[in-house]
PDB file of C-alpha atoms in Angstrom:
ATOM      1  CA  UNK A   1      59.706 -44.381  -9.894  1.00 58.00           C
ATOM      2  CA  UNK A   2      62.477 -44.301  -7.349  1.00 77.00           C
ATOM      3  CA  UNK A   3      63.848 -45.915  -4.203  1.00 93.00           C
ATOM      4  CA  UNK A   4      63.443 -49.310  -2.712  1.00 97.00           C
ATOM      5  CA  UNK A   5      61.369 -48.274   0.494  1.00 96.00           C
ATOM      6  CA  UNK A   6      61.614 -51.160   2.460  1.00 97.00           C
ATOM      7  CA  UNK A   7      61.960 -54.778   2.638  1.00 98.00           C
ATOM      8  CA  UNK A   8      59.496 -57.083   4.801  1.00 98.00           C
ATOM      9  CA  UNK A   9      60.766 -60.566   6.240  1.00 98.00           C
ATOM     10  CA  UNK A  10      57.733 -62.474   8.105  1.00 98.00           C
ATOM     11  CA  UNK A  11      59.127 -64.377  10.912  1.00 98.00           C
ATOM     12  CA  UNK A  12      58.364 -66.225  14.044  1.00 98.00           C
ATOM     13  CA  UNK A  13      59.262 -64.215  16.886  1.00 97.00           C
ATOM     14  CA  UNK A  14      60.752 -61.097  16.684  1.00 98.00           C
ATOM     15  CA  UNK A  15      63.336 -61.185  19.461  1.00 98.00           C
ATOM     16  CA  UNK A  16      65.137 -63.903  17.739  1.00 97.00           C
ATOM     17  CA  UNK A  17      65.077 -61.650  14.320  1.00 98.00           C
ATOM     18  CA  UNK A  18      65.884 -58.833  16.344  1.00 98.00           C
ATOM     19  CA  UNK A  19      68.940 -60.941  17.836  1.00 97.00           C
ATOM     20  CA  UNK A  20      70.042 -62.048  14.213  1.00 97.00           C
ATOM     21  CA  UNK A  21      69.816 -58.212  11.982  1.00 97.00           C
ATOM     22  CA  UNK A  22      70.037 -56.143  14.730  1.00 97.00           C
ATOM     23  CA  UNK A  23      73.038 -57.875  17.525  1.00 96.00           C
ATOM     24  CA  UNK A  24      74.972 -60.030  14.536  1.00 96.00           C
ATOM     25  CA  UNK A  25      74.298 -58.291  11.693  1.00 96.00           C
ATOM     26  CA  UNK A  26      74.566 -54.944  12.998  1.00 94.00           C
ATOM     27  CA  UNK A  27      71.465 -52.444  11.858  1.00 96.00           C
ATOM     28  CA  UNK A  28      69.941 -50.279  14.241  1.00 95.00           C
ATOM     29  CA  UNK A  29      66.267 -50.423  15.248  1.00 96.00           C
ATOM     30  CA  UNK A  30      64.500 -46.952  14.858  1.00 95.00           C
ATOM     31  CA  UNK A  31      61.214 -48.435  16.161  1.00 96.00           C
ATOM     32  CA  UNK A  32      59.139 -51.539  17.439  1.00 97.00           C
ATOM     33  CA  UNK A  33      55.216 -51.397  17.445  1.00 96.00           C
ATOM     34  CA  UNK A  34      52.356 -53.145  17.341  1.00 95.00           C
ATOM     35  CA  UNK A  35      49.932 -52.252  14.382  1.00 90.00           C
ATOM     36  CA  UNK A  36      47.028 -53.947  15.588  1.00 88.00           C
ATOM     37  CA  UNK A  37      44.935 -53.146  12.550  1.00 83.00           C
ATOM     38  CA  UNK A  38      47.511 -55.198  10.214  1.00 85.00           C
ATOM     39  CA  UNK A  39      47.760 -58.160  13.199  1.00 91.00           C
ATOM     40  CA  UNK A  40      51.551 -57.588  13.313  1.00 95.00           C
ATOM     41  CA  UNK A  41      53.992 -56.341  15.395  1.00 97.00           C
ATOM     42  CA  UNK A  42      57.123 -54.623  13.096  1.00 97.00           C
ATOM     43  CA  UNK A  43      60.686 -53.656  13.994  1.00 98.00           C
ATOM     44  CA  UNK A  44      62.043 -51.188  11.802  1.00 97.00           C
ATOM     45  CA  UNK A  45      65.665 -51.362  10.807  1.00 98.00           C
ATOM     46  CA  UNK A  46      67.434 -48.507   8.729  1.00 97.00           C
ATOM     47  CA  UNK A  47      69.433 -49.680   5.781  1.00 96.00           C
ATOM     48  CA  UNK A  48      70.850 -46.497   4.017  1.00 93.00           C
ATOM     49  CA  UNK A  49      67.928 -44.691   2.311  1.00 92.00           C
ATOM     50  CA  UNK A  50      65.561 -47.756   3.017  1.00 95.00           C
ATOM     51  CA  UNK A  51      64.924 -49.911   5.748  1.00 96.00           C
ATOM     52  CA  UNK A  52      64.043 -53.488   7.126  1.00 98.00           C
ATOM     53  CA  UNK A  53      60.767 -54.965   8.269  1.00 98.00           C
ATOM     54  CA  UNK A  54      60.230 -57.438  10.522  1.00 98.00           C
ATOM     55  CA  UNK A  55      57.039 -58.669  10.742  1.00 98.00           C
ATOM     56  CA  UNK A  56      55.790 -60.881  13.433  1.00 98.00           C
ATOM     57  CA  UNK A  57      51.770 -62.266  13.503  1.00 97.00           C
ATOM     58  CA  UNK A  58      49.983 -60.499  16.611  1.00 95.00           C
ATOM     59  CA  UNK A  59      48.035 -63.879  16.019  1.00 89.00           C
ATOM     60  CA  UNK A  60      46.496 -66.398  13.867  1.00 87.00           C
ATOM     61  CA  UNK A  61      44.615 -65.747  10.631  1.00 84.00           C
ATOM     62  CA  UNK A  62      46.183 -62.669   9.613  1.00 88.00           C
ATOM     63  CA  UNK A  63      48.094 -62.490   6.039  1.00 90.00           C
ATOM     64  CA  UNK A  64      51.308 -62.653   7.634  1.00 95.00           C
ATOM     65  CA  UNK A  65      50.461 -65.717  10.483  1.00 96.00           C
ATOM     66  CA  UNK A  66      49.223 -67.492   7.011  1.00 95.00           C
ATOM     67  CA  UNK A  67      52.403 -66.515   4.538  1.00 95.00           C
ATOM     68  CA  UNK A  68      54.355 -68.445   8.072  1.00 97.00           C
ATOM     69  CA  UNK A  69      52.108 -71.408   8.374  1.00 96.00           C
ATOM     70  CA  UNK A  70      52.216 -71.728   4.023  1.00 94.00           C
ATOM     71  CA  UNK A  71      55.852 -71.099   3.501  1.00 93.00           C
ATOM     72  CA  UNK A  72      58.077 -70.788   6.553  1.00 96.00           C
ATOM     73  CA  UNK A  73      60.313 -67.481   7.530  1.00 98.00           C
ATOM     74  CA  UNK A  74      61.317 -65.419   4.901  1.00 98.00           C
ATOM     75  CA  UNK A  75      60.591 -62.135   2.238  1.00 98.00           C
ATOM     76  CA  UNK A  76      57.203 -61.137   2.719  1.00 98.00           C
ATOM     77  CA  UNK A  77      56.981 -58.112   0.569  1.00 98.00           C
ATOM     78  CA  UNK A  78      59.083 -54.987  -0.714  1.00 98.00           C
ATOM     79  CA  UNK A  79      58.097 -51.964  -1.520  1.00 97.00           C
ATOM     80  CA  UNK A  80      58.804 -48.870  -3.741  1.00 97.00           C
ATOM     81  CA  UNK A  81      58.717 -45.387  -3.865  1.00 96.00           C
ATOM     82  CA  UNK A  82      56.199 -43.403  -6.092  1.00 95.00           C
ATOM     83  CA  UNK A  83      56.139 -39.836  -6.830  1.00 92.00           C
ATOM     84  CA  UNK A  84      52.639 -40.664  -7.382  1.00 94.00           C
ATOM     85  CA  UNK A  85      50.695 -43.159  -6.910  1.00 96.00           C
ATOM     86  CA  UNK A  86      47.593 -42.556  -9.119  1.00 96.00           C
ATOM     87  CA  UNK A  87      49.846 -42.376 -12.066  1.00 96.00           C
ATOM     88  CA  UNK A  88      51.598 -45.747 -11.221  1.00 96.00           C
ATOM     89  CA  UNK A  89      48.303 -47.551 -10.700  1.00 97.00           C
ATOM     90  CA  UNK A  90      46.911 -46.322 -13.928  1.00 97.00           C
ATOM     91  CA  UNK A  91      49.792 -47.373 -15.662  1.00 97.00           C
ATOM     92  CA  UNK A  92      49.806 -50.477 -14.091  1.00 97.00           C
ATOM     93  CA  UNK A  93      46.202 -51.294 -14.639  1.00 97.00           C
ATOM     94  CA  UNK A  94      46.981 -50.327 -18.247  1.00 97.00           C
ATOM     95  CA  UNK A  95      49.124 -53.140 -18.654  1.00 96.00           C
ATOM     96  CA  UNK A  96      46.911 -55.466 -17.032  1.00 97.00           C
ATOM     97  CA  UNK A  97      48.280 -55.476 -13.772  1.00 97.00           C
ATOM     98  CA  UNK A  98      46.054 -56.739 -10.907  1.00 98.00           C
ATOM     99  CA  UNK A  99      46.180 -54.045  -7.649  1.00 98.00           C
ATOM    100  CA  UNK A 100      45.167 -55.020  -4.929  1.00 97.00           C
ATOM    101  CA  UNK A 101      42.560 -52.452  -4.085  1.00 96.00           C
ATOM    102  CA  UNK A 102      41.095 -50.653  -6.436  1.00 94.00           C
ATOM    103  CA  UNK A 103      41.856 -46.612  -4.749  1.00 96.00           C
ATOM    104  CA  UNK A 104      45.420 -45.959  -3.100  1.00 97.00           C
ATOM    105  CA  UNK A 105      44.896 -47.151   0.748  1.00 95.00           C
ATOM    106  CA  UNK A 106      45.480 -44.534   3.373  1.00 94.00           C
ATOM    107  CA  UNK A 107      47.772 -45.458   6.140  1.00 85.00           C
ATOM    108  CA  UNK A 108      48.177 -44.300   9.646  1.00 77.00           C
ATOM    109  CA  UNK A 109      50.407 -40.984   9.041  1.00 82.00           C
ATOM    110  CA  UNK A 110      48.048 -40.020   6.069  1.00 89.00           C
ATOM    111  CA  UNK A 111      50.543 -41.581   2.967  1.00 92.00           C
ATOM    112  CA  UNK A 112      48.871 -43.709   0.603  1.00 96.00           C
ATOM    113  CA  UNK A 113      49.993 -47.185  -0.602  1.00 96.00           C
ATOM    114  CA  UNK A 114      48.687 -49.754  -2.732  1.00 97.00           C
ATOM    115  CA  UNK A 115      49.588 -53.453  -3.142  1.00 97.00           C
ATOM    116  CA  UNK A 116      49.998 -55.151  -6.255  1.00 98.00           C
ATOM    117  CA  UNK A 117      49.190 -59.190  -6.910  1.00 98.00           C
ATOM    118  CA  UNK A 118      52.362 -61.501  -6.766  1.00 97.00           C
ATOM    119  CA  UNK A 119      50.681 -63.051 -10.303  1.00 97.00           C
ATOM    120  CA  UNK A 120      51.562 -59.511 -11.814  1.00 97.00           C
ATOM    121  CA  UNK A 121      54.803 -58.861 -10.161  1.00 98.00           C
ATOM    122  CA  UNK A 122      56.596 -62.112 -11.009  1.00 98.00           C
ATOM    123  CA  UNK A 123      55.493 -63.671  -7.217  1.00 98.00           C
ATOM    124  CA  UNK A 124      56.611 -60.565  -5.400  1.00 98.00           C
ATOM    125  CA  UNK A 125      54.147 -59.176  -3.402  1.00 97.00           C
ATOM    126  CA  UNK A 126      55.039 -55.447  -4.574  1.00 98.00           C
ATOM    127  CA  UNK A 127      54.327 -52.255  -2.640  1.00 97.00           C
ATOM    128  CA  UNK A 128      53.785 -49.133  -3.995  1.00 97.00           C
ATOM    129  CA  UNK A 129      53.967 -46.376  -1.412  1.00 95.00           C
ATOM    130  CA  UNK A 130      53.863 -42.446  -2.197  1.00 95.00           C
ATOM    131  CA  UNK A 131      56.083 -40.423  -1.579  1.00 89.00           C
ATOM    132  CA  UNK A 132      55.668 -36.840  -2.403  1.00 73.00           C
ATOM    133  CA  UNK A 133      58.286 -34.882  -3.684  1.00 58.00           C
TER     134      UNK A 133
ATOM    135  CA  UNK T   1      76.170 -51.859   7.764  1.00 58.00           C
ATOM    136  CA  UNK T   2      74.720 -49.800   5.234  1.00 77.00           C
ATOM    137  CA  UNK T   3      72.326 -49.413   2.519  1.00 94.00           C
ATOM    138  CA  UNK T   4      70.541 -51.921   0.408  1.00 97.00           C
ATOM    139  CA  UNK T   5      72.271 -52.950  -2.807  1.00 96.00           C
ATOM    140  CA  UNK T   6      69.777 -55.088  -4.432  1.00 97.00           C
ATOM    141  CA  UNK T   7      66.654 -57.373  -4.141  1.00 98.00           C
ATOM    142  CA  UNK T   8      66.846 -60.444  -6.558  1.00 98.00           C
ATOM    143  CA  UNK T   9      64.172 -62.063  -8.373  1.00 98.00           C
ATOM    144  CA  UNK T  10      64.213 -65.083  -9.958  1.00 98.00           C
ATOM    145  CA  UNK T  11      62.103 -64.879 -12.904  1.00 98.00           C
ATOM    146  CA  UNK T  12      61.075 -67.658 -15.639  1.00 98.00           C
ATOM    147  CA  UNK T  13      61.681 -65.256 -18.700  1.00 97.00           C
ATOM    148  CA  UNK T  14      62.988 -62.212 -19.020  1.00 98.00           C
ATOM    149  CA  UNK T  15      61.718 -60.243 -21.529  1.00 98.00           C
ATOM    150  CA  UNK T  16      57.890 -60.786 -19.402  1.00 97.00           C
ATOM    151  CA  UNK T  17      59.495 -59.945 -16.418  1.00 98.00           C
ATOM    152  CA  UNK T  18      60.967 -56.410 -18.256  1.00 98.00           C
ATOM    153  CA  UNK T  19      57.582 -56.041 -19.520  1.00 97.00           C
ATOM    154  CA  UNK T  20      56.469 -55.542 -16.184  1.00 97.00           C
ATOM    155  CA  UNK T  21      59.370 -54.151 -13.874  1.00 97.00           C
ATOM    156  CA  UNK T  22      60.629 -51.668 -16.724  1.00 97.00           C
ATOM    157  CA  UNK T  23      58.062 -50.951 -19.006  1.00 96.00           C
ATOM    158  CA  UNK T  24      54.875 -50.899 -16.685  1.00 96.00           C
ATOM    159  CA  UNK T  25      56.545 -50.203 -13.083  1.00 96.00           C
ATOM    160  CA  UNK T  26      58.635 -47.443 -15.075  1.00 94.00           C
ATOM    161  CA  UNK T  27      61.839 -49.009 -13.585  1.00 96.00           C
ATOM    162  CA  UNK T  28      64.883 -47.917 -15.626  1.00 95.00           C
ATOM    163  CA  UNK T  29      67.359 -50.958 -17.272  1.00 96.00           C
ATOM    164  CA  UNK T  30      70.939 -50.440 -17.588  1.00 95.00           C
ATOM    165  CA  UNK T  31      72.168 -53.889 -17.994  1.00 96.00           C
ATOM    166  CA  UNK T  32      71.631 -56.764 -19.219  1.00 97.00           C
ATOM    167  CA  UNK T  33      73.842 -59.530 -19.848  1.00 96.00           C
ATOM    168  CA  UNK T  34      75.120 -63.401 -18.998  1.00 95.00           C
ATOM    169  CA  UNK T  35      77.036 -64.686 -15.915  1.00 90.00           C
ATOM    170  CA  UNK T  36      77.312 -68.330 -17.764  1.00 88.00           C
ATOM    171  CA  UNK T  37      79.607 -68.506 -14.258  1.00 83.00           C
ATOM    172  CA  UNK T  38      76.555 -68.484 -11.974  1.00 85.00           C
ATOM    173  CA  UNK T  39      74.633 -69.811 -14.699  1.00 91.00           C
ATOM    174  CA  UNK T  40      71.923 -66.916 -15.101  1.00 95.00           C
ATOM    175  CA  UNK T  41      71.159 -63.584 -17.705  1.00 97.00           C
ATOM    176  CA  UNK T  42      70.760 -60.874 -15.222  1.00 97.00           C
ATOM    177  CA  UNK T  43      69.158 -57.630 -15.724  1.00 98.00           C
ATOM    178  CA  UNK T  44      69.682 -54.401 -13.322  1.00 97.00           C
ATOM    179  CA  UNK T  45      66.703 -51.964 -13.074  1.00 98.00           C
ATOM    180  CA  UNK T  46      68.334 -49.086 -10.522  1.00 97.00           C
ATOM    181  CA  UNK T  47      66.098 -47.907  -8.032  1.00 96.00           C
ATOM    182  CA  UNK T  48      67.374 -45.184  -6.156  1.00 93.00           C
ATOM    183  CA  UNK T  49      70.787 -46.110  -4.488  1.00 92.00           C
ATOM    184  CA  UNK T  50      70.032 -49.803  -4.729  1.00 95.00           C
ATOM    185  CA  UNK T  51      68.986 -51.717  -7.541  1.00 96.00           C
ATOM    186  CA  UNK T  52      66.113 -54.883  -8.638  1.00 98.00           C
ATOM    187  CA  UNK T  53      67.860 -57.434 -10.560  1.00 98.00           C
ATOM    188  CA  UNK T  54      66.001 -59.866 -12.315  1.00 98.00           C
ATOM    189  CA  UNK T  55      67.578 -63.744 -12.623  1.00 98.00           C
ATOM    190  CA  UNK T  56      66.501 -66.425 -15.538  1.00 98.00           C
ATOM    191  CA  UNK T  57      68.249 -69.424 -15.334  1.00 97.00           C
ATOM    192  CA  UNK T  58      70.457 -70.061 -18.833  1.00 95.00           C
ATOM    193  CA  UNK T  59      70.303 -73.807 -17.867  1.00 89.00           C
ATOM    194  CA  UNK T  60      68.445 -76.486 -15.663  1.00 87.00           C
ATOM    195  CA  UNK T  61      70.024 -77.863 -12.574  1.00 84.00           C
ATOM    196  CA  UNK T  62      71.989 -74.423 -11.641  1.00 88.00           C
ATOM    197  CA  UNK T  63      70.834 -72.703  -7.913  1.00 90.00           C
ATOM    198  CA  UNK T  64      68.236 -70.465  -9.824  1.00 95.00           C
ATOM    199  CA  UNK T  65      66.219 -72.886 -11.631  1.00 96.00           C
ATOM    200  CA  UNK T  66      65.922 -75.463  -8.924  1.00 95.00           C
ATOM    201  CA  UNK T  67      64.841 -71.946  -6.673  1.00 95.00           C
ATOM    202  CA  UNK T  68      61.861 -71.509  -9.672  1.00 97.00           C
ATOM    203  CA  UNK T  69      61.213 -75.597  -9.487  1.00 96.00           C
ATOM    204  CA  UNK T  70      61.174 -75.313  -5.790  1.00 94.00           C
ATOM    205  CA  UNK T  71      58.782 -72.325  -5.055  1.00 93.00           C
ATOM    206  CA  UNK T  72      57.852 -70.714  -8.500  1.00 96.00           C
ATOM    207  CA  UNK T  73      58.998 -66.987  -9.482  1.00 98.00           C
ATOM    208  CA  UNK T  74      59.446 -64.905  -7.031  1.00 98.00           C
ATOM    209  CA  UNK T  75      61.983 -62.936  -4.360  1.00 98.00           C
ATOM    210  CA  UNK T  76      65.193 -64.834  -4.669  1.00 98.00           C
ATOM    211  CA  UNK T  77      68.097 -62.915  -1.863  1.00 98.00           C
ATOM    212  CA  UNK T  78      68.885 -59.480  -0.931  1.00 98.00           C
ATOM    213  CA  UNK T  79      71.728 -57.885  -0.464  1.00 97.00           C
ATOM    214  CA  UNK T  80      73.348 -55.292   2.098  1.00 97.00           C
ATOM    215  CA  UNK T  81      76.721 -53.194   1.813  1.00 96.00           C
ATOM    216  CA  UNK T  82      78.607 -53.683   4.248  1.00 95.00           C
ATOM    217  CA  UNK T  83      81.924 -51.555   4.532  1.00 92.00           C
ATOM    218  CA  UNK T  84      84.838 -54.434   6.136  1.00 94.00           C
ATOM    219  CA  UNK T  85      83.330 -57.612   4.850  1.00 96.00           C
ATOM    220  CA  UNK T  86      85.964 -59.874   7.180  1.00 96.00           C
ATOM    221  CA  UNK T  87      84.372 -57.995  10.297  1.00 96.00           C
ATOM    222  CA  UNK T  88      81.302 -58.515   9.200  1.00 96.00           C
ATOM    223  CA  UNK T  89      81.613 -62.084   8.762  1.00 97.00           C
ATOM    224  CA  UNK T  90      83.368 -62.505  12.258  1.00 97.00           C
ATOM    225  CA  UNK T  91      80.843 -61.111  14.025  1.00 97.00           C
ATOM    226  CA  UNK T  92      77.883 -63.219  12.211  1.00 97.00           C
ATOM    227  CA  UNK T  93      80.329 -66.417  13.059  1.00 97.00           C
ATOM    228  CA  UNK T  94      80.852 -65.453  17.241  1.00 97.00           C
ATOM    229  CA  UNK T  95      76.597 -65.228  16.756  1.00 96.00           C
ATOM    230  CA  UNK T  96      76.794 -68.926  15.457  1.00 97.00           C
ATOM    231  CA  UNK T  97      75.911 -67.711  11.959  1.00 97.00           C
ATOM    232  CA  UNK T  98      76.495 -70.072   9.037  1.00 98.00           C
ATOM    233  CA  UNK T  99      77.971 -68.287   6.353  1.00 98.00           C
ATOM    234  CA  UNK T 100      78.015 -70.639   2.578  1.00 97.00           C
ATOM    235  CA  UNK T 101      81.744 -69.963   1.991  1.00 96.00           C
ATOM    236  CA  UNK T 102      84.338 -69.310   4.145  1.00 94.00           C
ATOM    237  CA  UNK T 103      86.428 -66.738   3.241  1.00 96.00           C
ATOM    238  CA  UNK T 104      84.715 -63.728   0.628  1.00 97.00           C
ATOM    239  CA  UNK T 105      84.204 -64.531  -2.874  1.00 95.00           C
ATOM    240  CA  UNK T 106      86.014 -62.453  -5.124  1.00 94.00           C
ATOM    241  CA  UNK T 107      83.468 -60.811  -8.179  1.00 85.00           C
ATOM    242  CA  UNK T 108      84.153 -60.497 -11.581  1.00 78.00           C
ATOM    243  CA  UNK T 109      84.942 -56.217 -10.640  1.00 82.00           C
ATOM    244  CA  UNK T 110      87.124 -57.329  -7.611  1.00 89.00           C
ATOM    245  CA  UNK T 111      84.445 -56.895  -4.961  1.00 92.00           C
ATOM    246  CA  UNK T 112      84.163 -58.806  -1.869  1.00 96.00           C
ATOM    247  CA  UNK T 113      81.323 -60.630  -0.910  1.00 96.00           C
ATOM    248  CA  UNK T 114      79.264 -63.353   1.264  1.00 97.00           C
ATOM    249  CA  UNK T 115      75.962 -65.063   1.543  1.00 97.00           C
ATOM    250  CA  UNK T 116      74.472 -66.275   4.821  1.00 98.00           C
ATOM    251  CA  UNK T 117      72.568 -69.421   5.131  1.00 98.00           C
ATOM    252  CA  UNK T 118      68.489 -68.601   5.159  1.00 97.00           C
ATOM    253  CA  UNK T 119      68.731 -70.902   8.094  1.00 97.00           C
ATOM    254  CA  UNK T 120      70.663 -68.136   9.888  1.00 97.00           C
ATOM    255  CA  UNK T 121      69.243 -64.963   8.459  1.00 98.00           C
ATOM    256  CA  UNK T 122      64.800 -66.841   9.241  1.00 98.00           C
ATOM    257  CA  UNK T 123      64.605 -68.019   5.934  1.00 98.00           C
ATOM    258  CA  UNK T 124      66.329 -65.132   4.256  1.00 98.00           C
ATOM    259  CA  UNK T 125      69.238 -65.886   1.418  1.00 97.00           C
ATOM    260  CA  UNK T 126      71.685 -62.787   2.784  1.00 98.00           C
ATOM    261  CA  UNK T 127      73.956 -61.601   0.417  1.00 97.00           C
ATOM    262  CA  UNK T 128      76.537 -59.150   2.406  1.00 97.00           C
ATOM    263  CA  UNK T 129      78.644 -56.779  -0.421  1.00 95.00           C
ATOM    264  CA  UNK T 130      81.773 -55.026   0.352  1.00 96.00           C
ATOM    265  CA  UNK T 131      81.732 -51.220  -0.584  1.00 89.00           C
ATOM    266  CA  UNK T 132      84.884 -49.733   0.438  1.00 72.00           C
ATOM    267  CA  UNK T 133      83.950 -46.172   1.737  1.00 59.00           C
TER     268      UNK T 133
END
């Protein structure tokens, strides 16, 4: 188990994020896409060995356009480092822990993440993501 | 503007939040004590340079439980080094920024340090740490 990965804040409209973490606040932006198969578009902002998410719904219905309607702006998710993942989920599920899905998930650049269940992680939605040493 | 320092979750108890974040997640501990001041028992669980620190109220009425009355357990603030606090704050103010105190509050260990309204930071409590480089 090892470094905080990254930290996800849903909001509104990214410009206005953007204008708050990036112009006031002062991180840098790496990278803004759309990741149409999540319904968001994300701007990522370095923070030391991590980074910050911003998350805005591509539109309505999607996990993140729901977490807005539900509970306003705010933390979405974080997420973790694992050295790996199959040994994290099986110690999780040991303990009773409720994942998400029930294999690792395979994302875009080939890495593999899995989420668990707020009602496991003390309302956090918590993100495991592996990365190999 | 640096790395991140810590995430903050405000738990109900403790010892079933450890029981996750330590002894199933395979987080580390290396503290654990009372800040009767801010009215909590903290734990720190290091993960990579930043930490997790877990909050339980030691009372009712203080900023933590009516957080856990409010929205249930869950992700409570973060918080990012910064290396001149006082610029940092003057640069969130000329944005309009509403920062909860107005000069830095002075830690227990001498450090420096500021949170930003969630109204400012889209719904985020912003804690903003001086590390002297």
């Amino acid at each position: 188990m090892s470094a905080i990965h990254h930290i996800a804040i849903a909001v509104h409209n990214l410009d206005a994020a953007l204008a708050f973490y990036r112009d006031a606040l002062g991180l840098g932006m790496t990278e803004r896409r759309e990741v149409p198969e999540e319904g968001v578009e994300i701007a990522f902002l370095p923070a030391g060995e991590g980074e910050i998410e911003l998350l805005q719904p591509l539109s309505e219905g999607g996990g993140v356009a729901r977490f807005l309607e539900k509970r306003g702006e705010g933390l979405h998710h974080i997420c973790l480092q694992v050295d790996d993942i199959e040994a994290a989920m099986e110690r999780l599920r040991s303990a009773g822990a409720r994942l998400l899905s029930e294999e690792p998930r395979v994302g875009t650049s080939g890495t593999r993440y899995v989420f668990v269940h707020p009602k496991s992680a003390h309302g956090v939605l918590l993100e495991l993501y592996e990365v190999a040493e």
